[in-house]
Short mmCIF file of C-alpha atoms in Angstrom, two decimals:
data_model
loop_
_atom_site.label_atom_id
_atom_site.label_comp_id
_atom_site.label_asym_id
_atom_site.label_seq_id
_atom_site.Cartn_x
_atom_site.Cartn_y
_atom_site.Cartn_z
CA MET M 19 17.71 29.06 24.32
CA LYS M 20 13.91 28.80 24.33
CA ILE M 21 11.39 31.48 23.29
CA ASP M 22 7.66 31.01 23.95
CA LEU M 23 5.17 32.78 21.68
CA THR M 24 1.42 32.82 22.37
CA ASP M 25 -1.23 33.70 19.79
CA THR M 26 1.50 34.44 17.26
CA THR M 27 2.13 34.42 13.51
CA SER M 28 4.69 32.88 11.14
CA SER M 29 6.35 36.28 10.73
CA LYS M 30 6.90 36.64 14.48
CA ILE M 31 8.29 33.11 14.64
CA ASN M 32 10.86 33.92 11.94
CA LYS M 33 11.91 37.01 13.88
CA ALA M 34 12.28 34.92 17.03
CA LEU M 35 14.55 32.48 15.16
CA VAL M 36 16.81 35.32 14.05
CA GLN M 37 16.81 36.76 17.55
CA GLY M 38 17.71 33.39 19.06
CA ARG M 39 20.60 32.79 16.64
CA ARG M 40 22.05 36.23 17.40
CA ALA M 41 21.67 35.71 21.13
CA ILE M 42 23.78 32.54 21.07
CA GLY M 43 26.30 34.05 18.65
CA THR M 44 25.58 31.95 15.54
CA PRO M 45 23.77 34.19 13.05
CA ALA M 46 24.76 32.04 10.07
CA VAL M 47 22.36 29.30 8.97
CA GLY M 48 24.17 25.99 8.36
CA MET M 49 21.22 23.63 8.06
CA VAL M 50 20.76 21.28 5.13
CA LEU M 51 17.00 20.61 5.15
CA THR M 52 13.66 21.25 6.83
CA LEU M 53 12.11 18.35 8.71
CA VAL M 54 8.37 18.72 9.35
CA ILE M 55 6.98 16.35 12.00
CA VAL M 56 3.18 16.02 12.03
CA THR M 57 2.07 14.38 15.25
CA ASP M 58 -0.13 14.66 18.32
CA GLU M 59 0.71 15.80 21.82
CA GLU M 60 1.12 12.24 23.09
CA ASN M 61 3.84 11.28 20.60
CA ALA M 62 5.50 14.67 20.15
CA TYR M 63 8.21 14.16 22.78
CA ASP M 64 9.50 10.85 21.38
CA ALA M 65 9.41 12.10 17.79
CA LEU M 66 11.25 15.31 18.66
CA LYS M 67 13.89 13.42 20.64
CA ALA M 68 14.54 11.14 17.67
CA ALA M 69 14.76 14.15 15.33
CA ASN M 70 17.22 15.94 17.63
CA ASP M 71 19.44 12.85 17.75
CA ALA M 72 19.31 12.54 13.96
CA SER M 73 20.22 16.24 13.59
CA ARG M 74 23.78 15.44 14.71
CA GLU M 75 24.20 13.84 11.30
CA HIS M 76 21.79 16.10 9.41
CA PRO M 77 21.61 19.66 10.84
CA SER M 78 18.09 20.80 10.08
CA ARG M 79 15.25 23.11 10.98
CA THR M 80 12.66 20.93 12.68
CA LEU M 81 9.05 22.06 12.62
CA VAL M 82 6.74 20.06 14.89
CA VAL M 83 3.09 20.50 13.89
CA ILE M 84 0.63 19.58 16.66
CA LYS M 85 -3.05 20.01 15.86
CA ARG M 86 -4.84 20.50 19.15
CA VAL M 87 -8.32 19.05 19.52
CA SER M 88 -11.09 21.64 19.98
CA ARG M 89 -13.84 20.08 22.05
CA THR M 90 -16.48 22.83 21.85
CA PRO M 91 -17.98 24.85 18.96
CA ARG M 92 -16.65 28.04 20.54
CA ALA M 93 -13.11 26.63 20.71
CA ARG M 94 -13.30 25.45 17.10
CA ALA M 95 -14.23 28.96 15.98
CA GLN M 96 -11.24 30.55 17.74
CA ALA M 97 -8.16 30.26 15.55
CA ARG M 98 -4.86 30.48 17.42
CA LEU M 99 -1.22 29.61 16.89
CA ASP M 100 1.19 29.06 19.78
CA ALA M 101 4.89 28.42 19.17
CA GLU M 102 7.95 27.36 21.11
CA VAL M 103 11.24 28.31 19.45
CA ARG M 104 14.39 26.43 20.47
CA VAL M 105 17.92 27.22 19.32
CA GLY M 106 21.31 26.17 20.58
CA ALA M 107 21.85 23.14 22.80
CA GLU M 108 18.11 22.55 23.29
CA ALA M 109 17.61 22.01 19.55
CA GLY M 110 20.37 19.53 18.75
CA THR M 111 22.56 20.93 15.97
CA GLY M 112 19.81 22.90 14.26
CA GLU M 113 16.65 24.81 15.13
CA THR M 114 13.35 23.57 16.48
CA VAL M 115 9.93 25.21 16.33
CA ILE M 116 6.99 23.50 18.05
CA LEU M 117 3.73 24.73 16.54
CA ARG M 118 0.43 24.16 18.33
CA LEU M 119 -2.56 24.90 16.13
CA TYR M 120 -6.04 25.57 17.52
CA GLY M 121 -9.39 25.95 15.83
CA GLU M 122 -9.59 26.71 12.12
CA VAL M 123 -5.82 27.18 11.86
CA SER M 124 -5.37 23.43 12.28
CA GLU M 125 -7.18 22.92 8.97
CA HIS M 126 -4.63 25.12 7.16
CA ALA M 127 -1.32 23.96 8.67
CA GLN M 128 0.46 24.34 5.32
CA SER M 129 -0.08 28.12 5.39
CA VAL M 130 1.68 28.26 8.77
CA VAL M 131 4.55 25.97 7.77
CA LEU M 132 5.31 27.40 4.32
CA PRO M 133 6.86 30.72 5.53
CA LEU M 134 9.06 28.80 7.98
CA LEU M 135 10.73 26.50 5.44
CA LEU M 136 14.42 27.03 4.79
CA PRO M 137 14.92 28.65 1.37
CA ASP M 138 16.47 26.46 -1.35
CA ALA M 139 16.62 23.43 0.94
CA PRO M 140 14.87 20.04 0.69
CA VAL M 141 11.75 19.42 2.77
CA VAL M 142 10.96 16.11 4.49
CA VAL M 143 7.60 15.47 6.17
CA TRP M 144 7.37 12.69 8.77
CA TRP M 145 4.19 11.28 10.30
CA PRO M 146 5.16 9.14 13.34
CA VAL M 147 1.48 8.20 13.79
CA ASN M 148 -1.84 8.74 12.00
CA ALA M 149 -0.36 9.22 8.54
CA PRO M 150 -2.75 10.09 5.69
CA LEU M 151 -3.63 7.32 3.25
CA ASP M 152 -2.16 9.36 0.40
CA PRO M 153 0.78 11.38 1.81
CA ALA M 154 1.55 13.10 -1.50
CA LYS M 155 -1.95 14.62 -1.67
CA ASP M 156 -1.89 15.83 1.92
CA PRO M 157 -1.46 19.65 2.07
CA LEU M 158 1.72 19.30 4.13
CA GLY M 159 2.99 16.31 2.14
CA ALA M 160 2.66 18.33 -1.07
CA LEU M 161 5.38 20.68 0.23
CA ALA M 162 7.94 17.89 0.57
CA GLN M 163 10.38 16.02 -1.64
CA ARG M 164 10.34 13.11 0.80
CA ARG M 165 7.37 11.78 2.82
CA VAL M 166 8.04 9.35 5.68
CA THR M 167 5.32 7.23 7.28
CA ASP M 168 5.38 4.29 9.70
CA THR M 169 2.86 1.50 9.09
CA TYR M 170 4.05 -0.22 12.28
CA ALA M 171 2.20 2.48 14.26
CA SER M 172 -1.13 1.91 12.49
CA GLU M 173 -3.97 -0.19 13.90
CA GLN M 174 -4.08 -2.46 10.83
CA PRO M 175 -0.53 -2.48 9.45
CA ILE M 176 -1.04 -5.17 6.81
CA GLN M 177 -4.05 -3.42 5.29
CA GLU M 178 -2.08 -0.17 5.49
CA LEU M 179 0.59 -1.67 3.21
CA THR M 180 -2.03 -2.26 0.54
CA ALA M 181 -3.23 1.34 0.84
CA ARG M 182 0.37 2.60 0.60
CA ALA M 183 0.87 0.60 -2.61
CA ASP M 184 -2.30 1.99 -4.19
CA ALA M 185 -1.38 5.59 -3.35
CA TYR M 186 2.40 5.38 -3.87
CA THR M 187 4.06 8.50 -5.30
CA PRO M 188 7.83 8.82 -5.90
CA GLY M 189 9.29 10.23 -2.70
CA ASP M 190 7.13 8.13 -0.36
CA THR M 191 8.88 5.82 2.09
CA ASP M 192 8.15 4.02 5.33
CA LEU M 193 10.18 3.32 8.48
CA SER M 194 9.01 -0.30 8.34
CA TRP M 195 11.05 -0.55 5.14
CA THR M 196 14.02 1.23 6.73
CA ARG M 197 14.05 -1.29 9.58
CA ILE M 198 14.95 -4.14 7.22
CA THR M 199 17.93 -2.45 5.53
CA PRO M 200 20.49 -4.55 7.51
CA TRP M 201 18.56 -7.73 6.69
CA ARG M 202 18.50 -6.92 2.98
CA SER M 203 22.22 -6.11 3.00
CA MET M 204 23.09 -9.33 4.82
CA LEU M 205 20.97 -11.55 2.57
CA ALA M 206 22.33 -9.93 -0.60
CA ALA M 207 25.89 -10.41 0.66
CA ALA M 208 25.18 -14.07 1.47
CA LEU M 209 23.91 -14.73 -2.07
CA ASP M 210 27.00 -13.04 -3.52
CA GLN M 211 29.16 -15.69 -1.80
CA VAL M 212 27.61 -18.66 -3.62
CA ALA M 213 26.86 -19.53 -7.23
CA CYS M 214 23.53 -21.18 -6.55
CA GLU M 215 19.96 -20.80 -7.73
CA VAL M 216 17.36 -19.96 -5.10
CA THR M 217 14.29 -22.19 -5.35
CA GLY M 218 12.21 -21.05 -2.37
CA VAL M 219 12.25 -18.74 0.65
CA GLU M 220 10.65 -18.76 4.09
CA VAL M 221 10.45 -15.54 6.15
CA GLU M 222 9.67 -15.92 9.86
CA GLY M 223 8.56 -13.14 12.19
CA GLU M 224 5.92 -11.91 14.57
CA GLU M 225 2.36 -11.39 13.43
CA PHE M 226 1.11 -7.96 12.26
CA ASN M 227 4.65 -6.71 11.63
CA PRO M 228 4.82 -4.85 8.30
CA SER M 229 8.62 -5.12 8.17
CA VAL M 230 8.32 -8.90 7.93
CA GLU M 231 5.83 -8.60 5.09
CA LEU M 232 7.99 -6.04 3.25
CA LEU M 233 11.06 -8.27 3.47
CA ALA M 234 9.05 -11.21 2.13
CA MET M 235 7.68 -9.06 -0.73
CA TRP M 236 11.17 -7.77 -1.55
CA LEU M 237 12.57 -11.31 -1.76
CA ALA M 238 9.64 -12.53 -3.86
CA ASP M 239 9.94 -9.54 -6.18
CA ARG M 240 13.71 -9.73 -6.65
CA LEU M 241 14.18 -13.52 -6.74
CA ASN M 242 10.92 -14.46 -8.48
CA VAL M 243 10.47 -17.54 -6.31
CA PRO M 244 7.70 -18.70 -3.93
CA VAL M 245 8.00 -17.05 -0.49
CA LYS M 246 6.33 -18.57 2.56
CA ARG M 247 5.44 -16.32 5.48
CA SER M 248 5.51 -18.09 8.86
CA LEU M 249 4.83 -16.81 12.37
CA SER M 250 7.03 -16.64 15.45
CA ALA M 251 6.90 -15.01 18.87
CA GLY M 252 9.36 -12.31 17.75
CA PRO M 253 10.83 -9.89 18.50
CA GLY M 254 10.32 -8.55 14.98
CA LEU M 255 11.98 -10.56 12.24
CA THR M 256 13.46 -13.79 13.55
CA ALA M 257 14.68 -15.84 10.57
CA VAL M 258 15.00 -16.12 6.79
CA ARG M 259 15.63 -19.46 5.11
CA MET M 260 16.55 -19.58 1.41
CA ASP M 261 16.52 -22.99 -0.25
CA THR M 262 19.02 -23.30 -3.09
CA ASN M 263 20.26 -26.11 -5.33
CA CYS M 264 23.51 -25.99 -3.32
CA GLY M 265 21.89 -26.25 0.11
CA PRO M 266 20.05 -23.89 2.47
CA ILE M 267 21.14 -20.39 3.47
CA ILE M 268 19.75 -19.46 6.90
CA LEU M 269 19.88 -16.11 8.70
CA ASP M 270 18.49 -16.67 12.19
CA ARG M 271 18.04 -13.98 14.85
CA ALA M 272 16.25 -15.26 17.92
CA ASP M 273 17.10 -12.57 20.47
CA GLY M 274 16.67 -9.34 18.48
CA SER M 275 20.36 -8.39 18.48
CA LEU M 276 22.76 -11.16 17.36
CA ALA M 277 22.08 -13.33 14.33
CA ASN M 278 23.64 -16.51 13.02
CA LEU M 279 24.38 -16.87 9.30
CA SER M 280 24.57 -20.43 8.02
CA ILE M 281 25.67 -21.24 4.44
CA GLN M 282 26.09 -24.79 3.17
CA GLY M 283 29.78 -25.72 3.02
CA GLN M 284 30.92 -22.75 5.14
CA PRO M 285 31.34 -22.35 8.91
CA ASP M 286 28.51 -20.61 10.72
CA ARG M 287 29.21 -17.01 11.68
CA ALA M 288 27.66 -14.57 14.14
CA VAL M 289 26.59 -11.19 12.72
CA ALA M 290 25.36 -8.08 14.53
CA LEU M 291 21.75 -7.44 13.57
CA LYS M 292 20.27 -5.43 16.41
CA ARG M 293 16.91 -3.71 16.36
CA ARG M 294 17.49 0.00 15.78
CA GLU M 295 16.05 3.07 17.48
CA THR M 296 13.85 5.56 15.65
CA ALA M 297 16.65 8.17 15.55
CA GLU M 298 18.83 5.78 13.53
CA LEU M 299 15.96 5.07 11.13
CA ILE M 300 15.24 8.76 10.52
CA ALA M 301 18.95 9.51 10.06
CA GLU M 302 19.14 6.79 7.41
CA GLU M 303 16.11 8.16 5.55
CA LEU M 304 17.56 11.67 5.51
CA ARG M 305 20.73 10.45 3.79
CA ARG M 306 18.91 10.05 0.49
CA LEU M 307 16.10 12.25 -0.75
CA ASP M 308 15.60 10.70 -4.18
CA PRO M 309 12.75 8.22 -4.89
CA ASP M 310 13.34 4.68 -3.64
CA ASP M 311 12.45 2.51 -6.64
CA THR M 312 13.30 -0.72 -4.80
CA TYR M 313 10.79 0.09 -2.06
CA ALA M 314 8.16 0.94 -4.67
CA SER M 315 8.67 -2.35 -6.51
CA ALA M 316 8.51 -4.42 -3.32
CA LEU M 317 5.44 -2.54 -2.07
CA ARG M 318 3.56 -3.05 -5.30
CA TYR M 319 4.27 -6.78 -5.29
CA GLY M 320 1.37 -7.12 -2.85
CA VAL M 321 0.89 -8.86 0.48
CA ASP M 322 -1.84 -11.10 -0.95
CA ARG M 323 0.64 -12.71 -3.36
CA LEU M 324 2.88 -14.06 -0.62
CA GLY M 325 2.87 -17.78 -0.19
CA ASP M 326 0.63 -18.60 -3.16
CA VAL M 327 2.71 -21.74 -3.64
CA ASP M 328 3.05 -24.25 -0.77
CA ARG M 329 1.65 -21.76 1.73
CA VAL M 330 -0.33 -24.51 3.50
CA PRO M 331 1.07 -28.05 3.57
CA PRO M 332 -1.26 -30.60 1.96
CA VAL M 333 -3.53 -32.47 4.36
CA PRO M 334 -3.09 -36.25 4.26
CA ALA M 335 -6.12 -38.17 3.05
CA ALA M 336 -8.43 -39.24 5.86
CA ALA M 337 -8.42 -42.90 6.76
CA PRO M 338 -11.55 -44.97 5.97
CA ALA M 339 -14.23 -44.80 8.64
CA ALA M 340 -14.06 -47.54 11.25
CA PRO M 341 -16.80 -50.18 11.13
CA ALA M 342 -19.74 -49.70 13.47
CA GLY M 343 -19.03 -50.99 16.91
CA ALA M 344 -15.27 -50.77 16.53
CA GLY M 345 -13.19 -49.60 19.46
CA GLU M 346 -10.61 -46.76 19.51
CA PRO M 347 -9.10 -45.76 16.12
CA ASP M 348 -5.80 -47.22 15.14
CA ALA M 349 -2.71 -45.19 16.14
CA GLY M 350 -1.86 -44.77 12.47
CA ASP M 351 -5.00 -42.66 11.96
CA ALA M 352 -4.00 -40.08 14.56
CA PRO M 353 -1.48 -38.08 12.44
CA ALA M 354 -3.99 -37.65 9.61
CA LYS M 355 -6.75 -36.42 11.90
CA LYS M 356 -4.34 -34.22 13.82
CA ALA M 357 -3.08 -32.63 10.57
CA ALA M 358 -6.64 -32.10 9.35
CA LYS M 359 -7.51 -30.23 12.52
CA LYS M 360 -4.42 -28.04 12.38
CA ALA M 361 -4.63 -27.07 8.70
CA PRO M 362 -7.37 -24.38 8.95
CA ALA M 363 -5.63 -22.70 11.88
CA ARG M 364 -2.32 -22.56 10.05
CA LYS M 365 -3.97 -21.06 7.00
CA ALA M 366 -5.62 -18.32 9.04
CA ALA M 367 -2.41 -17.50 10.91
CA SER M 368 -0.37 -17.10 7.72
CA ALA M 369 -2.94 -15.02 5.89
#
């Protein structure tokens, strides 16, 4: 059932929710949390679809906050709130309210959302795009126990990680961190199978992917060993190599779905490690609403500390200059000159 409300108020929206529940014959409220999605019109459909899919596991009241752009001074002076209330099959297993804020109302979204929160239930705020630099100090973020961002959607994801570390508050999390949960589980399980000491790690993945950086920071933080970050064509994370005193442990995923785990002295095995949809990521985040101390520790390790040791291979010493009038350089000089030319490019790519 869908109810459209134009130029409305929070009180009228609450009445519409009660009316909708009675109309479909389910007056009781069985939802476990309130999920507030702060997005724009362009990304609202995908975010709401992911939230509806996640509501099968976590029945919730979903409030979608869309701040409409006012292009003229007259439009900015006219405050208006439009709402679309969905209950029943159109709202997954919970309730959905799409709020479109115009004019001055868009600057006070928290005053619209606050009366619509479920009483005595946790609140989660999710920014699919354009998240604030400090989610906990955002007026909407201040209402929540859990604040979910996604640095993968930002224009400068690596710099965004640094900003997230500086502004971290218990309860903050990021979908780029959620994406690497299967990788962290698989690598931890692999280390549990051997009694070896890890001496170095290499993490390989596509450029400008914050999940790759977070995995590298997590390994460096937990293992206290040098971690080298190398580039690949993707998709996403492609490989992790851990050097140990018993031989290498390699988790390689070239196609984005099936990985190969190789441990010295054991047969290779294929493991499922597919790239997950946003609905699965949100559902995982809603399973726990307490602060994620492991994420905080990895985030604060810092991107700039990755690969401080052996990040760039040493450049062989240049051969002595050829005497004047000599012909082509000797073939033995070619590798040194070739390495010298490649070194600056490799350093820039891994920065």
